[in-house]
């Protein structure tokens, strides 16, 4: 090679290197600026939603590039253990996929082949895949996770009860989300591993992923370090409030973890090296069937288009949007969210230490605003159902209306009517108050919660609503008794 040719190549290489350095020098500040803008946006958004929904504590973690890029802690630490709610399902799903990968279980295995007490039941032929994908036919309300006095408290005893319930649909035909599916999976895990669910969680998930604070045994969570759940009484006064935490609910709702551990879970799904085989993680996020027209369900994950990448979620039907795997969770005193998009190398963890009371849409708007803040787009405007907005007033007004009717009727009956108006007005008030109470208790509320009011589930999920309705109904019964007395007296007067 000539000296001139060598010199020319050196000059070209030097120029190329200078160009790359210049580009990198411009890119690094730009990337840093983007991260700073995201951090500021997330910080402000978290502060806003905490103020609007009176949330004591929220922690947000963003993972990207094989590391935790952002940790935003306001009133809650990323190292604080917290009960997850339904995001527990992805842990159970991953245990199952680990067992499948080692040949100890098959997605085609049936309930009766793995649980002796499943033979002869309506769910005997339900497969592991159908349980993972909520296509077993088990009804949504089959689980007793929130009852104060459930019929069973262990996973195995609860599974025995569940195989005896009436199916809501023919197994394998329809998607119906139910915690009961993952309770049965927890029982199958215990049978296959010949141990407890918490032990299986540690062996097949927590240890291989390097999770140091994730457990299925609430007794292992330090009492002083665990997040305290809260409840917003009448949507205004937020106070700490315990809830029932039954061992049988762990596979579906009561795994305890931290923001730091959950970030490691998302990093694993985004390709970070762990002792869980990539093929197992891929199997855990492979859809098992459609949930609805825009979502599919995998092993504890919902898969959909990442529509938050558009302003106001306007592109939710755009097939060009990358997929997002996500799941929400709520324990009635805490909430959680996990989401990751491999195409964007992005994962988001959101944890909070309160529920939202009767406002069942609030968690969606909280999560939506935070996710939009992370990706830099505009969220959907928050909406409030007028009936939910008026809920606190109604919950106070109904018992007061009934109490007024009772007092007025009692006074009117004691003094005796002095005029036609004095005779019929308290009667009319009592009738209106009682009919209003009955309409809310037996028509409006059941339509909103998809359940009846005479259940301890209502007391645990919405104690202010339960107390208000039950008190109003009790006063309504007294009102009816007084109306009966008034009617008897009226008949006697006419008889004279």
GROMACS .gro file of C-alpha atoms in nm:
model
  496
    1UNK     CA    1   0.000   0.000   0.000
    2UNK     CA    2   0.136   0.345  -0.090
    3UNK     CA    3   0.213   0.606   0.168
    4UNK     CA    4  -0.033   0.843   0.000
    5UNK     CA    5  -0.314   0.584   0.010
    6UNK     CA    6  -0.246   0.509   0.373
    7UNK     CA    7  -0.251   0.878   0.459
    8UNK     CA    8  -0.580   0.923   0.271
    9UNK     CA    9  -0.744   0.637   0.462
   10UNK     CA   10  -0.622   0.778   0.790
   11UNK     CA   11  -0.769   1.119   0.705
   12UNK     CA   12  -1.104   0.967   0.605
   13UNK     CA   13  -1.117   0.761   0.926
   14UNK     CA   14  -1.028   1.062   1.134
   15UNK     CA   15  -1.301   1.270   0.971
   16UNK     CA   16  -1.555   0.992   1.025
   17UNK     CA   17  -1.456   0.966   1.389
   18UNK     CA   18  -1.490   1.340   1.434
   19UNK     CA   19  -1.837   1.331   1.276
   20UNK     CA   20  -1.946   1.046   1.504
   21UNK     CA   21  -1.813   1.225   1.808
   22UNK     CA   22  -1.997   1.540   1.706
   23UNK     CA   23  -2.319   1.346   1.657
   24UNK     CA   24  -2.275   1.170   1.988
   25UNK     CA   25  -2.199   1.496   2.157
   26UNK     CA   26  -2.529   1.631   2.032
   27UNK     CA   27  -2.722   1.313   2.107
   28UNK     CA   28  -2.613   1.273   2.466
   29UNK     CA   29  -2.738   1.615   2.580
   30UNK     CA   30  -3.059   1.558   2.382
   31UNK     CA   31  -3.116   1.224   2.556
   32UNK     CA   32  -3.035   1.383   2.889
   33UNK     CA   33  -3.282   1.662   2.816
   34UNK     CA   34  -3.550   1.405   2.729
   35UNK     CA   35  -3.492   1.221   3.056
   36UNK     CA   36  -3.504   1.547   3.250
   37UNK     CA   37  -3.832   1.644   3.082
   38UNK     CA   38  -3.978   1.301   3.154
   39UNK     CA   39  -3.867   1.313   3.517
   40UNK     CA   40  -4.019   1.660   3.564
   41UNK     CA   41  -4.343   1.555   3.393
   42UNK     CA   42  -4.377   1.237   3.600
   43UNK     CA   43  -4.300   1.424   3.921
   44UNK     CA   44  -4.568   1.685   3.854
   45UNK     CA   45  -4.822   1.428   3.736
   46UNK     CA   46  -4.777   1.214   4.046
   47UNK     CA   47  -4.819   1.522   4.265
   48UNK     CA   48  -5.135   1.617   4.074
   49UNK     CA   49  -5.303   1.276   4.097
   50UNK     CA   50  -5.211   1.246   4.465
   51UNK     CA   51  -5.381   1.579   4.532
   52UNK     CA   52  -5.685   1.508   4.316
   53UNK     CA   53  -5.752   1.156   4.447
   54UNK     CA   54  -5.608   1.207   4.798
   55UNK     CA   55  -5.351   0.927   4.762
   56UNK     CA   56  -5.108   0.915   5.056
   57UNK     CA   57  -4.825   0.752   4.862
   58UNK     CA   58  -4.730   0.671   4.502
   59UNK     CA   59  -4.409   0.530   4.359
   60UNK     CA   60  -4.329   0.513   3.985
   61UNK     CA   61  -4.035   0.333   3.828
   62UNK     CA   62  -3.939   0.351   3.460
   63UNK     CA   63  -3.700   0.092   3.317
   64UNK     CA   64  -3.518   0.128   2.988
   65UNK     CA   65  -3.183   0.029   2.844
   66UNK     CA   66  -3.137  -0.257   3.088
   67UNK     CA   67  -3.164  -0.039   3.397
   68UNK     CA   68  -3.398   0.165   3.612
   69UNK     CA   69  -3.403   0.503   3.441
   70UNK     CA   70  -3.635   0.682   3.683
   71UNK     CA   71  -3.764   0.630   4.036
   72UNK     CA   72  -4.024   0.879   4.154
   73UNK     CA   73  -4.118   0.833   4.521
   74UNK     CA   74  -4.383   1.049   4.684
   75UNK     CA   75  -4.502   0.925   5.023
   76UNK     CA   76  -4.405   0.566   4.934
   77UNK     CA   77  -4.067   0.403   4.882
   78UNK     CA   78  -3.966   0.171   4.600
   79UNK     CA   79  -3.829  -0.058   4.873
   80UNK     CA   80  -4.154  -0.078   5.070
   81UNK     CA   81  -4.340  -0.413   5.042
   82UNK     CA   82  -4.698  -0.375   4.925
   83UNK     CA   83  -4.983  -0.617   4.851
   84UNK     CA   84  -5.024  -0.612   4.473
   85UNK     CA   85  -5.376  -0.721   4.391
   86UNK     CA   86  -5.425  -0.878   4.050
   87UNK     CA   87  -5.072  -0.812   3.927
   88UNK     CA   88  -5.001  -1.115   4.146
   89UNK     CA   89  -5.135  -1.323   3.858
   90UNK     CA   90  -4.825  -1.276   3.645
   91UNK     CA   91  -4.623  -1.444   3.923
   92UNK     CA   92  -4.858  -1.743   3.927
   93UNK     CA   93  -4.852  -1.754   3.548
   94UNK     CA   94  -4.471  -1.757   3.549
   95UNK     CA   95  -4.461  -2.041   3.804
   96UNK     CA   96  -4.689  -2.243   3.577
   97UNK     CA   97  -4.476  -2.171   3.271
   98UNK     CA   98  -4.164  -2.274   3.462
   99UNK     CA   99  -4.330  -2.606   3.550
  100UNK     CA  100  -4.435  -2.652   3.187
  101UNK     CA  101  -4.080  -2.584   3.068
  102UNK     CA  102  -3.941  -2.853   3.300
  103UNK     CA  103  -4.202  -3.107   3.188
  104UNK     CA  104  -4.373  -3.130   3.525
  105UNK     CA  105  -4.694  -2.976   3.391
  106UNK     CA  106  -4.864  -2.927   3.056
  107UNK     CA  107  -5.097  -2.652   2.938
  108UNK     CA  108  -5.326  -2.932   2.819
  109UNK     CA  109  -5.347  -3.093   3.165
  110UNK     CA  110  -5.700  -3.086   3.306
  111UNK     CA  111  -5.829  -3.000   3.650
  112UNK     CA  112  -5.928  -3.359   3.726
  113UNK     CA  113  -5.585  -3.489   3.617
  114UNK     CA  114  -5.409  -3.266   3.869
  115UNK     CA  115  -5.664  -3.229   4.149
  116UNK     CA  116  -5.826  -3.547   4.281
  117UNK     CA  117  -6.131  -3.358   4.400
  118UNK     CA  118  -6.186  -3.213   4.053
  119UNK     CA  119  -6.309  -3.543   3.909
  120UNK     CA  120  -6.678  -3.539   3.821
  121UNK     CA  121  -6.712  -3.162   3.860
  122UNK     CA  122  -6.829  -2.919   3.595
  123UNK     CA  123  -6.466  -2.807   3.562
  124UNK     CA  124  -6.307  -3.152   3.541
  125UNK     CA  125  -6.205  -3.108   3.175
  126UNK     CA  126  -6.091  -2.747   3.209
  127UNK     CA  127  -5.726  -2.717   3.105
  128UNK     CA  128  -5.440  -2.528   3.261
  129UNK     CA  129  -5.435  -2.303   2.953
  130UNK     CA  130  -5.803  -2.219   3.001
  131UNK     CA  131  -5.743  -2.130   3.365
  132UNK     CA  132  -5.450  -1.907   3.269
  133UNK     CA  133  -5.663  -1.734   3.004
  134UNK     CA  134  -5.983  -1.700   3.215
  135UNK     CA  135  -6.180  -1.934   2.988
  136UNK     CA  136  -6.274  -2.195   3.246
  137UNK     CA  137  -6.637  -2.092   3.289
  138UNK     CA  138  -6.578  -1.990   3.651
  139UNK     CA  139  -6.791  -1.684   3.730
  140UNK     CA  140  -6.632  -1.352   3.821
  141UNK     CA  141  -6.773  -1.358   4.174
  142UNK     CA  142  -6.680  -1.720   4.244
  143UNK     CA  143  -6.381  -1.620   4.455
  144UNK     CA  144  -6.424  -1.523   4.819
  145UNK     CA  145  -6.111  -1.311   4.848
  146UNK     CA  146  -6.286  -1.011   4.999
  147UNK     CA  147  -6.540  -1.181   5.227
  148UNK     CA  148  -6.498  -1.133   5.600
  149UNK     CA  149  -6.596  -1.493   5.670
  150UNK     CA  150  -6.505  -1.706   5.366
  151UNK     CA  151  -6.600  -2.071   5.349
  152UNK     CA  152  -6.233  -2.171   5.316
  153UNK     CA  153  -5.903  -2.004   5.397
  154UNK     CA  154  -5.640  -2.234   5.243
  155UNK     CA  155  -5.572  -2.260   4.871
  156UNK     CA  156  -5.660  -2.630   4.861
  157UNK     CA  157  -5.984  -2.593   5.059
  158UNK     CA  158  -6.089  -2.297   4.844
  159UNK     CA  159  -6.013  -2.497   4.529
  160UNK     CA  160  -6.234  -2.779   4.660
  161UNK     CA  161  -6.516  -2.529   4.703
  162UNK     CA  162  -6.463  -2.373   4.361
  163UNK     CA  163  -6.492  -2.698   4.164
  164UNK     CA  164  -6.842  -2.730   4.309
  165UNK     CA  165  -6.980  -2.392   4.197
  166UNK     CA  166  -7.207  -2.358   3.896
  167UNK     CA  167  -7.022  -2.248   3.580
  168UNK     CA  168  -7.123  -1.915   3.432
  169UNK     CA  169  -7.051  -2.030   3.076
  170UNK     CA  170  -6.945  -2.349   2.903
  171UNK     CA  171  -6.577  -2.408   2.982
  172UNK     CA  172  -6.345  -2.300   2.704
  173UNK     CA  173  -6.595  -2.081   2.519
  174UNK     CA  174  -6.599  -1.735   2.677
  175UNK     CA  175  -6.354  -1.503   2.848
  176UNK     CA  176  -6.469  -1.411   3.198
  177UNK     CA  177  -6.212  -1.262   3.431
  178UNK     CA  178  -6.220  -1.436   3.769
  179UNK     CA  179  -5.969  -1.461   4.052
  180UNK     CA  180  -6.098  -1.815   4.103
  181UNK     CA  181  -5.903  -1.930   3.795
  182UNK     CA  182  -5.573  -1.843   3.958
  183UNK     CA  183  -5.679  -1.994   4.290
  184UNK     CA  184  -5.721  -2.326   4.109
  185UNK     CA  185  -5.383  -2.273   3.943
  186UNK     CA  186  -5.232  -2.213   4.287
  187UNK     CA  187  -5.379  -2.544   4.405
  188UNK     CA  188  -5.235  -2.721   4.099
  189UNK     CA  189  -4.893  -2.564   4.165
  190UNK     CA  190  -4.900  -2.694   4.523
  191UNK     CA  191  -5.000  -3.043   4.406
  192UNK     CA  192  -4.734  -3.061   4.134
  193UNK     CA  193  -4.451  -2.925   4.352
  194UNK     CA  194  -4.570  -3.112   4.664
  195UNK     CA  195  -4.520  -2.796   4.865
  196UNK     CA  196  -4.676  -2.461   4.944
  197UNK     CA  197  -4.747  -2.184   4.698
  198UNK     CA  198  -4.510  -1.939   4.877
  199UNK     CA  199  -4.231  -2.197   4.846
  200UNK     CA  200  -4.302  -2.241   4.474
  201UNK     CA  201  -4.302  -1.864   4.424
  202UNK     CA  202  -3.962  -1.836   4.587
  203UNK     CA  203  -3.813  -2.136   4.406
  204UNK     CA  204  -3.941  -2.078   4.053
  205UNK     CA  205  -3.971  -1.698   4.033
  206UNK     CA  206  -3.826  -1.489   4.315
  207UNK     CA  207  -3.486  -1.657   4.340
  208UNK     CA  208  -3.426  -1.700   3.963
  209UNK     CA  209  -3.520  -1.336   3.896
  210UNK     CA  210  -3.320  -1.204   4.192
  211UNK     CA  211  -3.623  -1.067   4.378
  212UNK     CA  212  -3.533  -1.014   4.742
  213UNK     CA  213  -3.863  -0.879   4.879
  214UNK     CA  214  -4.130  -1.071   4.684
  215UNK     CA  215  -4.323  -1.331   4.882
  216UNK     CA  216  -4.647  -1.524   4.896
  217UNK     CA  217  -4.634  -1.543   5.274
  218UNK     CA  218  -4.755  -1.224   5.441
  219UNK     CA  219  -4.601  -1.345   5.768
  220UNK     CA  220  -4.260  -1.294   5.610
  221UNK     CA  221  -4.327  -0.926   5.544
  222UNK     CA  222  -4.189  -0.705   5.824
  223UNK     CA  223  -4.487  -0.535   5.986
  224UNK     CA  224  -4.298  -0.208   6.029
  225UNK     CA  225  -4.188  -0.202   5.667
  226UNK     CA  226  -4.505  -0.303   5.485
  227UNK     CA  227  -4.715  -0.035   5.318
  228UNK     CA  228  -5.028   0.053   5.511
  229UNK     CA  229  -5.344   0.049   5.301
  230UNK     CA  230  -5.591   0.339   5.309
  231UNK     CA  231  -5.954   0.408   5.227
  232UNK     CA  232  -6.118   0.740   5.120
  233UNK     CA  233  -6.427   0.775   5.338
  234UNK     CA  234  -6.696   0.966   5.147
  235UNK     CA  235  -6.427   1.037   4.883
  236UNK     CA  236  -6.264   1.291   5.112
  237UNK     CA  237  -6.128   1.162   5.446
  238UNK     CA  238  -5.845   0.914   5.375
  239UNK     CA  239  -5.750   0.696   5.671
  240UNK     CA  240  -5.553   0.374   5.722
  241UNK     CA  241  -5.789   0.077   5.708
  242UNK     CA  242  -5.705  -0.294   5.724
  243UNK     CA  243  -5.870  -0.555   5.505
  244UNK     CA  244  -5.899  -0.933   5.517
  245UNK     CA  245  -5.593  -1.104   5.371
  246UNK     CA  246  -5.664  -1.472   5.329
  247UNK     CA  247  -5.388  -1.720   5.224
  248UNK     CA  248  -5.618  -1.869   4.961
  249UNK     CA  249  -5.614  -1.534   4.776
  250UNK     CA  250  -5.236  -1.516   4.732
  251UNK     CA  251  -5.210  -1.672   4.380
  252UNK     CA  252  -5.457  -1.421   4.240
  253UNK     CA  253  -5.430  -1.110   4.455
  254UNK     CA  254  -5.201  -1.116   4.757
  255UNK     CA  255  -4.845  -1.162   4.644
  256UNK     CA  256  -4.639  -0.894   4.819
  257UNK     CA  257  -4.359  -0.716   4.636
  258UNK     CA  258  -4.177  -0.383   4.602
  259UNK     CA  259  -4.124  -0.136   4.324
  260UNK     CA  260  -3.760  -0.239   4.300
  261UNK     CA  261  -3.849  -0.608   4.258
  262UNK     CA  262  -4.120  -0.537   4.004
  263UNK     CA  263  -3.873  -0.331   3.801
  264UNK     CA  264  -3.651  -0.641   3.788
  265UNK     CA  265  -3.946  -0.844   3.659
  266UNK     CA  266  -4.002  -0.596   3.375
  267UNK     CA  267  -3.630  -0.583   3.294
  268UNK     CA  268  -3.635  -0.961   3.261
  269UNK     CA  269  -3.921  -0.941   3.010
  270UNK     CA  270  -3.728  -0.672   2.824
  271UNK     CA  271  -3.426  -0.898   2.783
  272UNK     CA  272  -3.209  -0.849   3.092
  273UNK     CA  273  -3.021  -1.171   3.179
  274UNK     CA  274  -3.173  -1.379   3.459
  275UNK     CA  275  -3.188  -1.744   3.561
  276UNK     CA  276  -3.532  -1.772   3.401
  277UNK     CA  277  -3.493  -1.892   3.044
  278UNK     CA  278  -3.599  -1.636   2.779
  279UNK     CA  279  -3.827  -1.900   2.627
  280UNK     CA  280  -4.017  -1.927   2.957
  281UNK     CA  281  -4.063  -1.552   2.977
  282UNK     CA  282  -4.180  -1.550   2.617
  283UNK     CA  283  -4.430  -1.827   2.693
  284UNK     CA  284  -4.561  -1.626   2.990
  285UNK     CA  285  -4.644  -1.332   2.765
  286UNK     CA  286  -4.780  -1.535   2.472
  287UNK     CA  287  -5.156  -1.467   2.438
  288UNK     CA  288  -5.386  -1.760   2.511
  289UNK     CA  289  -5.699  -1.605   2.359
  290UNK     CA  290  -5.887  -1.283   2.304
  291UNK     CA  291  -6.019  -1.089   2.601
  292UNK     CA  292  -6.220  -0.846   2.388
  293UNK     CA  293  -6.192  -0.675   2.051
  294UNK     CA  294  -5.875  -0.486   2.143
  295UNK     CA  295  -5.704  -0.703   2.405
  296UNK     CA  296  -5.564  -1.055   2.440
  297UNK     CA  297  -5.485  -1.236   2.764
  298UNK     CA  298  -5.162  -1.423   2.838
  299UNK     CA  299  -5.039  -1.580   3.164
  300UNK     CA  300  -5.132  -1.293   3.394
  301UNK     CA  301  -5.076  -1.026   3.127
  302UNK     CA  302  -5.310  -0.834   2.900
  303UNK     CA  303  -5.167  -0.760   2.556
  304UNK     CA  304  -5.292  -0.462   2.355
  305UNK     CA  305  -5.175  -0.178   2.133
  306UNK     CA  306  -4.967   0.085   2.314
  307UNK     CA  307  -5.224   0.356   2.248
  308UNK     CA  308  -5.079   0.590   2.511
  309UNK     CA  309  -4.817   0.675   2.249
  310UNK     CA  310  -5.087   0.894   2.090
  311UNK     CA  311  -5.248   1.205   2.239
  312UNK     CA  312  -5.570   1.120   2.419
  313UNK     CA  313  -5.528   0.751   2.324
  314UNK     CA  314  -5.663   0.852   1.984
  315UNK     CA  315  -5.472   0.581   1.802
  316UNK     CA  316  -5.607   0.288   2.000
  317UNK     CA  317  -5.716   0.114   1.678
  318UNK     CA  318  -5.393   0.184   1.489
  319UNK     CA  319  -5.240  -0.156   1.393
  320UNK     CA  320  -4.899   0.008   1.354
  321UNK     CA  321  -4.873   0.081   1.727
  322UNK     CA  322  -4.631  -0.148   1.913
  323UNK     CA  323  -4.780  -0.398   2.159
  324UNK     CA  324  -4.796  -0.333   2.532
  325UNK     CA  325  -4.820  -0.601   2.800
  326UNK     CA  326  -4.985  -0.476   3.117
  327UNK     CA  327  -5.196  -0.561   3.421
  328UNK     CA  328  -5.372  -0.357   3.688
  329UNK     CA  329  -5.417  -0.468   4.045
  330UNK     CA  330  -5.614  -0.361   4.351
  331UNK     CA  331  -5.649  -0.509   4.698
  332UNK     CA  332  -5.926  -0.265   4.798
  333UNK     CA  333  -5.667  -0.075   5.005
  334UNK     CA  334  -5.371  -0.059   4.764
  335UNK     CA  335  -5.324  -0.053   4.387
  336UNK     CA  336  -5.060  -0.151   4.134
  337UNK     CA  337  -4.980  -0.138   3.764
  338UNK     CA  338  -4.720  -0.315   3.552
  339UNK     CA  339  -4.664  -0.245   3.185
  340UNK     CA  340  -4.387  -0.307   2.935
  341UNK     CA  341  -4.334  -0.260   2.561
  342UNK     CA  342  -4.038  -0.456   2.420
  343UNK     CA  343  -4.050  -0.263   2.092
  344UNK     CA  344  -3.985   0.056   2.289
  345UNK     CA  345  -3.754  -0.108   2.543
  346UNK     CA  346  -3.977   0.047   2.809
  347UNK     CA  347  -4.130  -0.074   3.133
  348UNK     CA  348  -4.342   0.111   3.391
  349UNK     CA  349  -4.424   0.021   3.753
  350UNK     CA  350  -4.687   0.217   3.948
  351UNK     CA  351  -4.777   0.144   4.311
  352UNK     CA  352  -5.012   0.327   4.548
  353UNK     CA  353  -5.122   0.275   4.908
  354UNK     CA  354  -5.495   0.346   4.883
  355UNK     CA  355  -5.808   0.232   4.708
  356UNK     CA  356  -6.050   0.469   4.538
  357UNK     CA  357  -6.370   0.379   4.721
  358UNK     CA  358  -6.682   0.387   4.508
  359UNK     CA  359  -6.501   0.555   4.215
  360UNK     CA  360  -6.415   0.245   4.015
  361UNK     CA  361  -6.273   0.441   3.719
  362UNK     CA  362  -6.025   0.651   3.918
  363UNK     CA  363  -5.740   0.400   3.895
  364UNK     CA  364  -5.762   0.402   3.515
  365UNK     CA  365  -5.722   0.780   3.500
  366UNK     CA  366  -5.435   0.777   3.751
  367UNK     CA  367  -5.244   0.515   3.552
  368UNK     CA  368  -5.331   0.673   3.217
  369UNK     CA  369  -5.195   1.013   3.322
  370UNK     CA  370  -4.872   0.869   3.457
  371UNK     CA  371  -4.808   0.652   3.151
  372UNK     CA  372  -4.869   0.950   2.923
  373UNK     CA  373  -4.627   1.154   3.133
  374UNK     CA  374  -4.362   0.886   3.081
  375UNK     CA  375  -4.400   0.872   2.701
  376UNK     CA  376  -4.461   1.245   2.658
  377UNK     CA  377  -4.814   1.249   2.516
  378UNK     CA  378  -5.140   1.404   2.632
  379UNK     CA  379  -5.370   1.187   2.851
  380UNK     CA  380  -5.743   1.147   2.814
  381UNK     CA  381  -5.946   1.400   3.013
  382UNK     CA  382  -6.049   1.260   3.349
  383UNK     CA  383  -6.420   1.187   3.371
  384UNK     CA  384  -6.640   1.132   3.672
  385UNK     CA  385  -6.974   0.958   3.669
  386UNK     CA  386  -7.230   1.213   3.800
  387UNK     CA  387  -7.375   0.952   4.030
  388UNK     CA  388  -7.029   0.870   4.169
  389UNK     CA  389  -6.956   1.241   4.210
  390UNK     CA  390  -7.280   1.279   4.406
  391UNK     CA  391  -7.207   0.959   4.601
  392UNK     CA  392  -7.080   1.125   4.921
  393UNK     CA  393  -7.386   1.350   4.938
  394UNK     CA  394  -7.619   1.056   4.871
  395UNK     CA  395  -7.447   0.838   5.132
  396UNK     CA  396  -7.510   1.108   5.394
  397UNK     CA  397  -7.849   1.222   5.268
  398UNK     CA  398  -8.018   0.880   5.252
  399UNK     CA  399  -7.983   0.795   5.623
  400UNK     CA  400  -8.068   1.154   5.718
  401UNK     CA  401  -8.381   1.145   5.502
  402UNK     CA  402  -8.486   0.817   5.660
  403UNK     CA  403  -8.410   0.945   6.009
  404UNK     CA  404  -8.618   1.258   5.943
  405UNK     CA  405  -8.906   1.042   5.820
  406UNK     CA  406  -8.886   0.823   6.131
  407UNK     CA  407  -8.879   1.119   6.371
  408UNK     CA  408  -9.160   1.306   6.194
  409UNK     CA  409  -9.382   1.000   6.176
  410UNK     CA  410  -9.318   0.915   6.539
  411UNK     CA  411  -9.403   1.270   6.652
  412UNK     CA  412  -9.712   1.284   6.428
  413UNK     CA  413  -9.840   0.952   6.562
  414UNK     CA  414  -9.786   1.058   6.920
  415UNK     CA  415  -9.952   1.398   6.896
  416UNK     CA  416 -10.221   1.298   6.656
  417UNK     CA  417 -10.306   1.487   6.335
  418UNK     CA  418 -10.410   1.849   6.373
  419UNK     CA  419 -10.486   1.904   6.006
  420UNK     CA  420 -10.497   1.715   5.677
  421UNK     CA  421 -10.150   1.848   5.586
  422UNK     CA  422 -10.004   1.749   5.921
  423UNK     CA  423 -10.161   1.407   5.879
  424UNK     CA  424 -10.034   1.323   5.530
  425UNK     CA  425  -9.708   1.512   5.490
  426UNK     CA  426  -9.502   1.289   5.725
  427UNK     CA  427  -9.661   0.985   5.562
  428UNK     CA  428  -9.560   1.112   5.219
  429UNK     CA  429  -9.208   1.186   5.342
  430UNK     CA  430  -9.179   0.835   5.482
  431UNK     CA  431  -9.298   0.677   5.157
  432UNK     CA  432  -9.060   0.886   4.942
  433UNK     CA  433  -8.765   0.820   5.173
  434UNK     CA  434  -8.830   0.446   5.181
  435UNK     CA  435  -8.879   0.415   4.805
  436UNK     CA  436  -8.563   0.618   4.739
  437UNK     CA  437  -8.361   0.400   4.975
  438UNK     CA  438  -8.500   0.082   4.819
  439UNK     CA  439  -8.422   0.205   4.467
  440UNK     CA  440  -8.060   0.278   4.553
  441UNK     CA  441  -8.011  -0.038   4.757
  442UNK     CA  442  -8.176  -0.286   4.522
  443UNK     CA  443  -8.148  -0.128   4.177
  444UNK     CA  444  -7.880   0.141   4.144
  445UNK     CA  445  -7.600  -0.002   4.358
  446UNK     CA  446  -7.630  -0.366   4.239
  447UNK     CA  447  -7.623  -0.243   3.878
  448UNK     CA  448  -7.296  -0.061   3.947
  449UNK     CA  449  -7.117  -0.328   4.152
  450UNK     CA  450  -7.269  -0.632   3.979
  451UNK     CA  451  -7.356  -0.777   4.318
  452UNK     CA  452  -7.622  -0.743   4.586
  453UNK     CA  453  -7.593  -0.526   4.896
  454UNK     CA  454  -7.629  -0.802   5.156
  455UNK     CA  455  -7.273  -0.928   5.136
  456UNK     CA  456  -6.963  -0.872   5.345
  457UNK     CA  457  -6.782  -0.802   5.016
  458UNK     CA  458  -6.958  -0.464   5.003
  459UNK     CA  459  -6.846  -0.388   5.359
  460UNK     CA  460  -6.481  -0.462   5.279
  461UNK     CA  461  -6.473  -0.294   4.938
  462UNK     CA  462  -6.682   0.017   5.015
  463UNK     CA  463  -6.745   0.039   5.391
  464UNK     CA  464  -6.891   0.391   5.377
  465UNK     CA  465  -7.142   0.283   5.112
  466UNK     CA  466  -7.228  -0.034   5.304
  467UNK     CA  467  -7.283   0.151   5.633
  468UNK     CA  468  -7.491   0.418   5.462
  469UNK     CA  469  -7.715   0.172   5.277
  470UNK     CA  470  -7.759  -0.068   5.566
  471UNK     CA  471  -7.841   0.216   5.807
  472UNK     CA  472  -8.087   0.367   5.560
  473UNK     CA  473  -8.249   0.026   5.506
  474UNK     CA  474  -8.281  -0.027   5.882
  475UNK     CA  475  -8.442   0.315   5.923
  476UNK     CA  476  -8.659   0.235   5.622
  477UNK     CA  477  -8.784  -0.077   5.799
  478UNK     CA  478  -8.871   0.135   6.102
  479UNK     CA  479  -9.046   0.383   5.871
  480UNK     CA  480  -9.255   0.103   5.721
  481UNK     CA  481  -9.349  -0.007   6.072
  482UNK     CA  482  -9.462   0.344   6.162
  483UNK     CA  483  -9.652   0.372   5.834
  484UNK     CA  484  -9.827   0.050   5.925
  485UNK     CA  485  -9.923   0.194   6.263
  486UNK     CA  486 -10.048   0.510   6.092
  487UNK     CA  487 -10.257   0.302   5.850
  488UNK     CA  488 -10.413   0.102   6.134
  489UNK     CA  489 -10.504   0.421   6.320
  490UNK     CA  490 -10.657   0.567   6.005
  491UNK     CA  491 -10.873   0.258   5.957
  492UNK     CA  492 -10.987   0.275   6.318
  493UNK     CA  493 -11.079   0.641   6.288
  494UNK     CA  494 -11.289   0.568   5.980
  495UNK     CA  495 -11.455   0.278   6.158
  496UNK     CA  496 -11.572   0.514   6.429
   0.00000   0.00000   0.00000
